Each structure stands twice: as C-alpha cells, then as structure tokens.
Amino acid sequence: MTLSCPAAGPTTVQEADAEANRQLTTLTGWRKFVDGPPPPPGRLSPGQLKQLSPTERDLHNEDRLDHHARMLTVSTSFVEKTRICGRRLVLLNRHAISARRGLMVSGLPGTGKTSAIAQLGRAHELLDGARHPQISDRIPVLYITVPPAATARMVAAEFARFLGLPVRPRSNMTDIIEAVVGVCTDTRTGLVVVDEIHNISQRTQAGAEVSDTLKYFSDRYLEPADLAGV
C-alpha cells in the first residue's frame, strides 16, 4: 500500500491498525467478529449521487463493495455439527475434575474448518455475555493460530498476543504462560480455540513440546476451560 506524502505516515498507520483489529487472533479483532459486521452504508438517491464529486462517488462505491465483501457464514451441516458438538463438550467438561475432552475438527482444505470453530467460539461468547450481562471484563474465548514450525514459546507468545500482553525477549515460556493464565483466570476464559493445529508436528522435538504445552495449559491452569482445535 503506497500513499503520497505527507499523508502516507498517519493514513498508513491507521489502516494498518484497522487491519490488525480485524484479525481473530487479537482480542479487539475477535470482539469485532463477535459483534458482527458494521451496518451497511446508506443508500443514495440518483439526485444525491449526481451531487457527489468523482472522488466522493468512488469512496461511496468502495464502502458499498467493502460491505458486500464481508460475506456471511452459511450455517452448513458441518458448521452446525461443530457448534453443537463443541457446546455439548463445554457442558460436559464444566464439572469434570479430570479427563476433560477437547474437540478436533479435521477435513480437506477449503471445507470451512476455520469458519466452523470461529462460529463455535462466537456462539460460546454470545451465550456467556447473555448469562453475565452486567459483567464487561470477561474474556470467554481465547483464539490463536499456530505458526508454521511453531515452538512452545511461539505458541505461548500467541496466547499473550491475543490478550495484548507484552512479550519481552528475555521472557521464557513459563513466564509468558504464567502471565496468560493470570489474565485468563481473572477474566474467566472458558474456551480456547487453536487454529492451524496441523502445524504441530509430533515427529519433531519442537512439535512434541508444543503439544505438551497445550496439554499442560489446558489441564493444569485453565481448569474450567475447554480446548478446540482445527
């Protein structure tokens, strides 16, 4: 994205922030997803359109195209089954002392796995908000994406990134996990969604450490939480 100076600096920063806020792997972006798309731009009459300058007309058309580009998720049988199974596991695990079960969603590329678990997380957060309407500081869902060739520290940093916690170069994995767990405990996180979990390779030592970290994170710290992965 290139813009002419002197407007390049502020405009680019604002657009970069707006783009980051649409990511599901940040708390702000996740909340925007849960709240749903913004209202559509107002419709103009032919007379109003004629009064616009060429630049204003282009901006108006871009707003309309941007609105239509935000495609709604169709509640297919795959999405609905994922949501129902996930909700059942949340209820079953709520009072479990041990042996809590997670949900793994698998399928061919392009079958909507990410959309399905995102809708599961959205449904969980909306229900949590309806159950606790007077409490605004809850974070019911934690959503991360596993980076390629991930290490245990990288995954721990993704948890911190979602919550907006700083990750210092000298912070080890335990320090990061402790900080994340403290926030999740205070905000009553109840569902952890891990996307691109196939990036964890059990054939490598790093992959095995990531798997152990996720299990430790779920079993030891987030006792009331459930883990969903795709």
PDB file of C-alpha atoms in Angstrom:
ATOM      1  CA  MET A   1       0.000   0.000   0.000  1.00  0.00           C
ATOM      2  CA  THR A   2       1.599   3.277  -1.126  1.00  0.00           C
ATOM      3  CA  LEU A   3       0.285   6.745  -0.459  1.00  0.00           C
ATOM      4  CA  SER A   4       1.694  10.135  -1.370  1.00  0.00           C
ATOM      5  CA  CYS A   5       3.394  12.212   1.301  1.00  0.00           C
ATOM      6  CA  PRO A   6       2.759  13.864   3.655  1.00  0.00           C
ATOM      7  CA  ALA A   7      -0.382  11.822   4.315  1.00  0.00           C
ATOM      8  CA  ALA A   8       1.398   8.481   3.925  1.00  0.00           C
ATOM      9  CA  GLY A   9       2.509   8.160   7.553  1.00  0.00           C
ATOM     10  CA  PRO A  10      -0.730   8.712   9.528  1.00  0.00           C
ATOM     11  CA  THR A  11      -3.030   7.128   6.952  1.00  0.00           C
ATOM     12  CA  THR A  12      -0.901   4.006   6.625  1.00  0.00           C
ATOM     13  CA  VAL A  13      -0.706   3.590  10.403  1.00  0.00           C
ATOM     14  CA  GLN A  14      -4.457   3.977  10.768  1.00  0.00           C
ATOM     15  CA  GLU A  15      -5.155   1.457   8.012  1.00  0.00           C
ATOM     16  CA  ALA A  16      -2.628  -0.973   9.499  1.00  0.00           C
ATOM     17  CA  ASP A  17      -4.313  -0.681  12.898  1.00  0.00           C
ATOM     18  CA  ALA A  18      -7.728  -1.217  11.318  1.00  0.00           C
ATOM     19  CA  GLU A  19      -6.441  -4.298   9.510  1.00  0.00           C
ATOM     20  CA  ALA A  20      -4.931  -5.699  12.723  1.00  0.00           C
ATOM     21  CA  ASN A  21      -8.199  -5.111  14.552  1.00  0.00           C
ATOM     22  CA  ARG A  22      -9.959  -7.389  12.066  1.00  0.00           C
ATOM     23  CA  GLN A  23      -7.731 -10.341  12.933  1.00  0.00           C
ATOM     24  CA  LEU A  24      -9.314 -13.041  15.040  1.00  0.00           C
ATOM     25  CA  THR A  25      -6.001 -13.560  16.860  1.00  0.00           C
ATOM     26  CA  THR A  26      -6.274 -10.225  18.693  1.00  0.00           C
ATOM     27  CA  LEU A  27      -8.855  -9.508  21.363  1.00  0.00           C
ATOM     28  CA  THR A  28     -10.045  -6.372  19.570  1.00  0.00           C
ATOM     29  CA  GLY A  29     -10.389  -8.206  16.270  1.00  0.00           C
ATOM     30  CA  TRP A  30     -12.165 -11.117  17.917  1.00  0.00           C
ATOM     31  CA  ARG A  31     -14.640  -8.788  19.599  1.00  0.00           C
ATOM     32  CA  LYS A  32     -15.379  -7.117  16.256  1.00  0.00           C
ATOM     33  CA  PHE A  33     -16.069 -10.560  14.786  1.00  0.00           C
ATOM     34  CA  VAL A  34     -18.371 -11.485  17.677  1.00  0.00           C
ATOM     35  CA  ASP A  35     -20.273  -8.200  17.417  1.00  0.00           C
ATOM     36  CA  GLY A  36     -20.924  -8.843  13.736  1.00  0.00           C
ATOM     37  CA  PRO A  37     -20.339  -6.698  10.645  1.00  0.00           C
ATOM     38  CA  PRO A  38     -20.979  -2.944  10.753  1.00  0.00           C
ATOM     39  CA  PRO A  39     -24.253  -1.621   9.315  1.00  0.00           C
ATOM     40  CA  PRO A  40     -24.357  -1.163   5.531  1.00  0.00           C
ATOM     41  CA  PRO A  41     -23.666   2.292   4.088  1.00  0.00           C
ATOM     42  CA  GLY A  42     -26.704   4.449   3.436  1.00  0.00           C
ATOM     43  CA  ARG A  43     -28.351   4.271   0.047  1.00  0.00           C
ATOM     44  CA  LEU A  44     -28.277   7.463  -2.006  1.00  0.00           C
ATOM     45  CA  SER A  45     -30.920   8.600  -4.451  1.00  0.00           C
ATOM     46  CA  PRO A  46     -29.955   9.314  -8.094  1.00  0.00           C
ATOM     47  CA  GLY A  47     -30.110  13.031  -7.278  1.00  0.00           C
ATOM     48  CA  GLN A  48     -27.767  12.636  -4.314  1.00  0.00           C
ATOM     49  CA  LEU A  49     -25.325  10.616  -6.408  1.00  0.00           C
ATOM     50  CA  LYS A  50     -25.184  13.368  -9.036  1.00  0.00           C
ATOM     51  CA  GLN A  51     -24.233  15.890  -6.342  1.00  0.00           C
ATOM     52  CA  LEU A  52     -21.153  13.873  -5.372  1.00  0.00           C
ATOM     53  CA  SER A  53     -17.757  14.673  -6.787  1.00  0.00           C
ATOM     54  CA  PRO A  54     -15.944  11.857  -8.658  1.00  0.00           C
ATOM     55  CA  THR A  55     -13.769  11.213  -5.611  1.00  0.00           C
ATOM     56  CA  GLU A  56     -16.769  11.123  -3.242  1.00  0.00           C
ATOM     57  CA  ARG A  57     -18.582   8.768  -5.613  1.00  0.00           C
ATOM     58  CA  ASP A  58     -15.577   6.434  -5.719  1.00  0.00           C
ATOM     59  CA  LEU A  59     -15.382   6.417  -1.917  1.00  0.00           C
ATOM     60  CA  HIS A  60     -19.096   5.709  -1.654  1.00  0.00           C
ATOM     61  CA  ASN A  61     -18.815   2.805  -4.102  1.00  0.00           C
ATOM     62  CA  GLU A  62     -15.805   1.430  -2.231  1.00  0.00           C
ATOM     63  CA  ASP A  63     -17.803   1.456   1.028  1.00  0.00           C
ATOM     64  CA  ARG A  64     -20.590  -0.489  -0.690  1.00  0.00           C
ATOM     65  CA  LEU A  65     -18.157  -3.021  -2.179  1.00  0.00           C
ATOM     66  CA  ASP A  66     -16.414  -3.406   1.188  1.00  0.00           C
ATOM     67  CA  HIS A  67     -19.761  -4.146   2.826  1.00  0.00           C
ATOM     68  CA  HIS A  68     -20.677  -6.809   0.270  1.00  0.00           C
ATOM     69  CA  ALA A  69     -17.188  -8.327   0.530  1.00  0.00           C
ATOM     70  CA  ARG A  70     -17.904  -9.216   4.169  1.00  0.00           C
ATOM     71  CA  MET A  71     -19.573 -12.491   3.303  1.00  0.00           C
ATOM     72  CA  LEU A  72     -21.755 -14.038   5.998  1.00  0.00           C
ATOM     73  CA  THR A  73     -21.032 -17.565   7.155  1.00  0.00           C
ATOM     74  CA  VAL A  74     -23.615 -20.047   5.921  1.00  0.00           C
ATOM     75  CA  SER A  75     -24.761 -22.400   8.664  1.00  0.00           C
ATOM     76  CA  THR A  76     -23.944 -25.597   6.792  1.00  0.00           C
ATOM     77  CA  SER A  77     -24.317 -29.018   8.371  1.00  0.00           C
ATOM     78  CA  PHE A  78     -20.547 -29.023   9.032  1.00  0.00           C
ATOM     79  CA  VAL A  79     -20.631 -25.673  10.830  1.00  0.00           C
ATOM     80  CA  GLU A  80     -23.755 -26.616  12.779  1.00  0.00           C
ATOM     81  CA  LYS A  81     -22.361 -30.003  13.834  1.00  0.00           C
ATOM     82  CA  THR A  82     -19.144 -28.372  15.041  1.00  0.00           C
ATOM     83  CA  ARG A  83     -21.085 -25.823  17.055  1.00  0.00           C
ATOM     84  CA  ILE A  84     -23.390 -28.424  18.622  1.00  0.00           C
ATOM     85  CA  CYS A  85     -20.575 -30.858  19.470  1.00  0.00           C
ATOM     86  CA  GLY A  86     -18.480 -28.042  20.903  1.00  0.00           C
ATOM     87  CA  ARG A  87     -21.297 -26.747  23.085  1.00  0.00           C
ATOM     88  CA  ARG A  88     -22.007 -30.254  24.386  1.00  0.00           C
ATOM     89  CA  LEU A  89     -18.359 -30.739  25.325  1.00  0.00           C
ATOM     90  CA  VAL A  90     -18.313 -27.395  27.130  1.00  0.00           C
ATOM     91  CA  LEU A  91     -21.288 -28.506  29.223  1.00  0.00           C
ATOM     92  CA  LEU A  92     -19.840 -31.974  29.868  1.00  0.00           C
ATOM     93  CA  ASN A  93     -16.438 -30.594  30.859  1.00  0.00           C
ATOM     94  CA  ARG A  94     -17.819 -27.856  33.094  1.00  0.00           C
ATOM     95  CA  HIS A  95     -17.943 -30.059  36.203  1.00  0.00           C
ATOM     96  CA  ALA A  96     -15.268 -32.597  35.237  1.00  0.00           C
ATOM     97  CA  ILE A  97     -12.418 -32.973  37.706  1.00  0.00           C
ATOM     98  CA  SER A  98     -10.141 -34.750  35.242  1.00  0.00           C
ATOM     99  CA  ALA A  99     -10.160 -36.316  31.779  1.00  0.00           C
ATOM    100  CA  ARG A 100     -11.757 -33.286  30.139  1.00  0.00           C
ATOM    101  CA  ARG A 101     -12.191 -33.746  26.420  1.00  0.00           C
ATOM    102  CA  GLY A 102     -11.236 -31.439  23.602  1.00  0.00           C
ATOM    103  CA  LEU A 103     -12.632 -31.153  20.102  1.00  0.00           C
ATOM    104  CA  MET A 104     -10.521 -31.539  16.958  1.00  0.00           C
ATOM    105  CA  VAL A 105     -12.067 -30.507  13.642  1.00  0.00           C
ATOM    106  CA  SER A 106     -10.467 -32.083  10.571  1.00  0.00           C
ATOM    107  CA  GLY A 107     -11.224 -32.018   6.877  1.00  0.00           C
ATOM    108  CA  LEU A 108      -9.910 -31.208   3.429  1.00  0.00           C
ATOM    109  CA  PRO A 109      -8.653 -27.680   2.650  1.00  0.00           C
ATOM    110  CA  GLY A 110     -11.454 -25.278   1.876  1.00  0.00           C
ATOM    111  CA  THR A 111     -14.155 -27.194   3.741  1.00  0.00           C
ATOM    112  CA  GLY A 112     -14.680 -24.402   6.277  1.00  0.00           C
ATOM    113  CA  LYS A 113     -12.833 -25.690   9.333  1.00  0.00           C
ATOM    114  CA  THR A 114     -11.709 -22.248  10.472  1.00  0.00           C
ATOM    115  CA  SER A 115     -15.183 -20.815   9.898  1.00  0.00           C
ATOM    116  CA  ALA A 116     -16.708 -23.670  11.917  1.00  0.00           C
ATOM    117  CA  ILE A 117     -14.530 -23.239  15.013  1.00  0.00           C
ATOM    118  CA  ALA A 118     -14.822 -19.457  14.786  1.00  0.00           C
ATOM    119  CA  GLN A 119     -18.614 -19.803  14.856  1.00  0.00           C
ATOM    120  CA  LEU A 120     -18.290 -22.157  17.829  1.00  0.00           C
ATOM    121  CA  GLY A 121     -16.243 -19.536  19.677  1.00  0.00           C
ATOM    122  CA  ARG A 122     -18.680 -16.782  18.718  1.00  0.00           C
ATOM    123  CA  ALA A 123     -21.664 -18.813  19.954  1.00  0.00           C
ATOM    124  CA  HIS A 124     -19.878 -19.510  23.243  1.00  0.00           C
ATOM    125  CA  GLU A 125     -19.046 -15.833  23.796  1.00  0.00           C
ATOM    126  CA  LEU A 126     -22.559 -14.651  22.947  1.00  0.00           C
ATOM    127  CA  LEU A 127     -24.052 -17.158  25.400  1.00  0.00           C
ATOM    128  CA  ASP A 128     -21.567 -16.120  28.072  1.00  0.00           C
ATOM    129  CA  GLY A 129     -22.486 -12.472  27.520  1.00  0.00           C
ATOM    130  CA  ALA A 130     -26.194 -13.293  27.799  1.00  0.00           C
ATOM    131  CA  ARG A 131     -25.532 -15.214  31.020  1.00  0.00           C
ATOM    132  CA  HIS A 132     -23.474 -12.380  32.561  1.00  0.00           C
ATOM    133  CA  PRO A 133     -24.885  -9.179  31.041  1.00  0.00           C
ATOM    134  CA  GLN A 134     -23.658  -6.929  33.843  1.00  0.00           C
ATOM    135  CA  ILE A 135     -20.003  -8.055  33.696  1.00  0.00           C
ATOM    136  CA  SER A 136     -17.921  -6.415  30.970  1.00  0.00           C
ATOM    137  CA  ASP A 137     -14.411  -7.599  31.848  1.00  0.00           C
ATOM    138  CA  ARG A 138     -14.861 -11.274  30.953  1.00  0.00           C
ATOM    139  CA  ILE A 139     -12.875 -12.873  28.100  1.00  0.00           C
ATOM    140  CA  PRO A 140     -14.834 -16.080  27.464  1.00  0.00           C
ATOM    141  CA  VAL A 141     -12.833 -17.162  24.388  1.00  0.00           C
ATOM    142  CA  LEU A 142      -9.128 -17.205  23.626  1.00  0.00           C
ATOM    143  CA  TYR A 143      -8.345 -17.674  19.901  1.00  0.00           C
ATOM    144  CA  ILE A 144      -4.877 -18.308  18.473  1.00  0.00           C
ATOM    145  CA  THR A 145      -3.329 -19.596  15.249  1.00  0.00           C
ATOM    146  CA  VAL A 146      -0.342 -21.940  15.436  1.00  0.00           C
ATOM    147  CA  PRO A 147       2.532 -20.522  13.356  1.00  0.00           C
ATOM    148  CA  PRO A 148       4.415 -22.776  10.899  1.00  0.00           C
ATOM    149  CA  ALA A 149       7.292 -24.688  12.512  1.00  0.00           C
ATOM    150  CA  ALA A 150       5.999 -23.491  15.875  1.00  0.00           C
ATOM    151  CA  THR A 151       7.904 -23.832  19.117  1.00  0.00           C
ATOM    152  CA  ALA A 152       6.404 -23.921  22.590  1.00  0.00           C
ATOM    153  CA  ARG A 153       7.494 -20.323  23.237  1.00  0.00           C
ATOM    154  CA  MET A 154       5.957 -19.155  19.952  1.00  0.00           C
ATOM    155  CA  VAL A 155       2.596 -20.660  20.901  1.00  0.00           C
ATOM    156  CA  ALA A 156       2.804 -19.139  24.382  1.00  0.00           C
ATOM    157  CA  ALA A 157       3.542 -15.783  22.735  1.00  0.00           C
ATOM    158  CA  GLU A 158       0.417 -16.173  20.562  1.00  0.00           C
ATOM    159  CA  PHE A 159      -1.675 -16.533  23.718  1.00  0.00           C
ATOM    160  CA  ALA A 160      -0.093 -13.363  25.106  1.00  0.00           C
ATOM    161  CA  ARG A 161      -0.574 -11.539  21.807  1.00  0.00           C
ATOM    162  CA  PHE A 162      -4.310 -12.235  21.823  1.00  0.00           C
ATOM    163  CA  LEU A 163      -4.610 -10.755  25.299  1.00  0.00           C
ATOM    164  CA  GLY A 164      -2.369  -7.790  24.489  1.00  0.00           C
ATOM    165  CA  LEU A 165       0.309  -8.828  26.984  1.00  0.00           C
ATOM    166  CA  PRO A 166       3.909  -7.733  26.291  1.00  0.00           C
ATOM    167  CA  VAL A 167       6.404 -10.466  25.451  1.00  0.00           C
ATOM    168  CA  ARG A 168       9.946  -9.432  26.301  1.00  0.00           C
ATOM    169  CA  PRO A 169      12.923 -11.038  24.542  1.00  0.00           C
ATOM    170  CA  ARG A 170      14.193 -12.487  27.817  1.00  0.00           C
ATOM    171  CA  SER A 171      10.812 -13.863  28.898  1.00  0.00           C
ATOM    172  CA  ASN A 172      10.835 -17.646  28.917  1.00  0.00           C
ATOM    173  CA  MET A 173       7.837 -19.820  28.185  1.00  0.00           C
ATOM    174  CA  THR A 174       6.946 -20.266  31.856  1.00  0.00           C
ATOM    175  CA  ASP A 175       6.885 -16.509  32.447  1.00  0.00           C
ATOM    176  CA  ILE A 176       4.603 -15.977  29.455  1.00  0.00           C
ATOM    177  CA  ILE A 177       2.256 -18.809  30.423  1.00  0.00           C
ATOM    178  CA  GLU A 178       2.031 -17.532  33.998  1.00  0.00           C
ATOM    179  CA  ALA A 179       1.031 -14.066  32.786  1.00  0.00           C
ATOM    180  CA  VAL A 180      -1.544 -15.501  30.357  1.00  0.00           C
ATOM    181  CA  VAL A 181      -3.006 -17.792  32.997  1.00  0.00           C
ATOM    182  CA  GLY A 182      -3.371 -14.926  35.441  1.00  0.00           C
ATOM    183  CA  VAL A 183      -5.415 -12.922  32.940  1.00  0.00           C
ATOM    184  CA  CYS A 184      -7.477 -15.923  31.845  1.00  0.00           C
ATOM    185  CA  THR A 185      -8.272 -16.812  35.452  1.00  0.00           C
ATOM    186  CA  ASP A 186      -9.342 -13.270  36.278  1.00  0.00           C
ATOM    187  CA  THR A 187     -11.468 -12.950  33.125  1.00  0.00           C
ATOM    188  CA  ARG A 188     -12.978 -16.469  33.354  1.00  0.00           C
ATOM    189  CA  THR A 189     -11.833 -17.772  29.983  1.00  0.00           C
ATOM    190  CA  GLY A 190     -13.912 -20.857  29.220  1.00  0.00           C
ATOM    191  CA  LEU A 191     -12.950 -21.860  25.667  1.00  0.00           C
ATOM    192  CA  VAL A 192      -9.550 -21.968  23.963  1.00  0.00           C
ATOM    193  CA  VAL A 193      -9.637 -22.178  20.163  1.00  0.00           C
ATOM    194  CA  VAL A 194      -6.432 -23.231  18.373  1.00  0.00           C
ATOM    195  CA  ASP A 195      -6.433 -22.826  14.597  1.00  0.00           C
ATOM    196  CA  GLU A 196      -3.923 -24.440  12.183  1.00  0.00           C
ATOM    197  CA  ILE A 197      -3.088 -27.091  14.752  1.00  0.00           C
ATOM    198  CA  HIS A 198      -1.733 -29.287  11.942  1.00  0.00           C
ATOM    199  CA  ASN A 199       1.378 -27.075  12.075  1.00  0.00           C
ATOM    200  CA  ILE A 200       2.336 -29.026  15.199  1.00  0.00           C
ATOM    201  CA  SER A 201       4.440 -31.990  14.074  1.00  0.00           C
ATOM    202  CA  GLN A 202       4.710 -34.849  16.554  1.00  0.00           C
ATOM    203  CA  ARG A 203       7.745 -36.111  14.618  1.00  0.00           C
ATOM    204  CA  THR A 204       9.935 -33.260  15.857  1.00  0.00           C
ATOM    205  CA  GLN A 205      11.038 -32.373  19.352  1.00  0.00           C
ATOM    206  CA  ALA A 206       9.681 -28.838  18.984  1.00  0.00           C
ATOM    207  CA  GLY A 207       6.290 -30.178  17.910  1.00  0.00           C
ATOM    208  CA  ALA A 208       6.146 -32.570  20.835  1.00  0.00           C
ATOM    209  CA  GLU A 209       6.970 -29.709  23.206  1.00  0.00           C
ATOM    210  CA  VAL A 210       4.167 -27.598  21.719  1.00  0.00           C
ATOM    211  CA  SER A 211       1.711 -30.469  22.190  1.00  0.00           C
ATOM    212  CA  ASP A 212       2.833 -30.913  25.795  1.00  0.00           C
ATOM    213  CA  THR A 213       2.497 -27.162  26.373  1.00  0.00           C
ATOM    214  CA  LEU A 214      -1.085 -27.094  25.117  1.00  0.00           C
ATOM    215  CA  LYS A 215      -1.985 -30.085  27.285  1.00  0.00           C
ATOM    216  CA  TYR A 216      -0.309 -28.536  30.316  1.00  0.00           C
ATOM    217  CA  PHE A 217      -2.012 -25.225  29.633  1.00  0.00           C
ATOM    218  CA  SER A 218      -5.401 -26.924  29.457  1.00  0.00           C
ATOM    219  CA  ASP A 219      -5.058 -29.420  32.309  1.00  0.00           C
ATOM    220  CA  ARG A 220      -3.055 -27.525  34.890  1.00  0.00           C
ATOM    221  CA  TYR A 221      -4.014 -23.892  34.501  1.00  0.00           C
ATOM    222  CA  LEU A 222      -7.273 -23.391  32.643  1.00  0.00           C
ATOM    223  CA  GLU A 223      -9.213 -25.852  34.748  1.00  0.00           C
ATOM    224  CA  PRO A 224     -12.679 -24.602  33.704  1.00  0.00           C
ATOM    225  CA  ALA A 225     -11.668 -24.287  30.037  1.00  0.00           C
ATOM    226  CA  ASP A 226     -12.188 -26.454  27.010  1.00  0.00           C
ATOM    227  CA  LEU A 227      -9.845 -26.782  24.058  1.00  0.00           C
ATOM    228  CA  ALA A 228     -10.946 -26.769  20.437  1.00  0.00           C
ATOM    229  CA  GLY A 229      -8.512 -27.134  17.554  1.00  0.00           C
ATOM    230  CA  VAL A 230      -8.546 -27.361  13.804  1.00  0.00           C
TER     231      VAL A 230
END
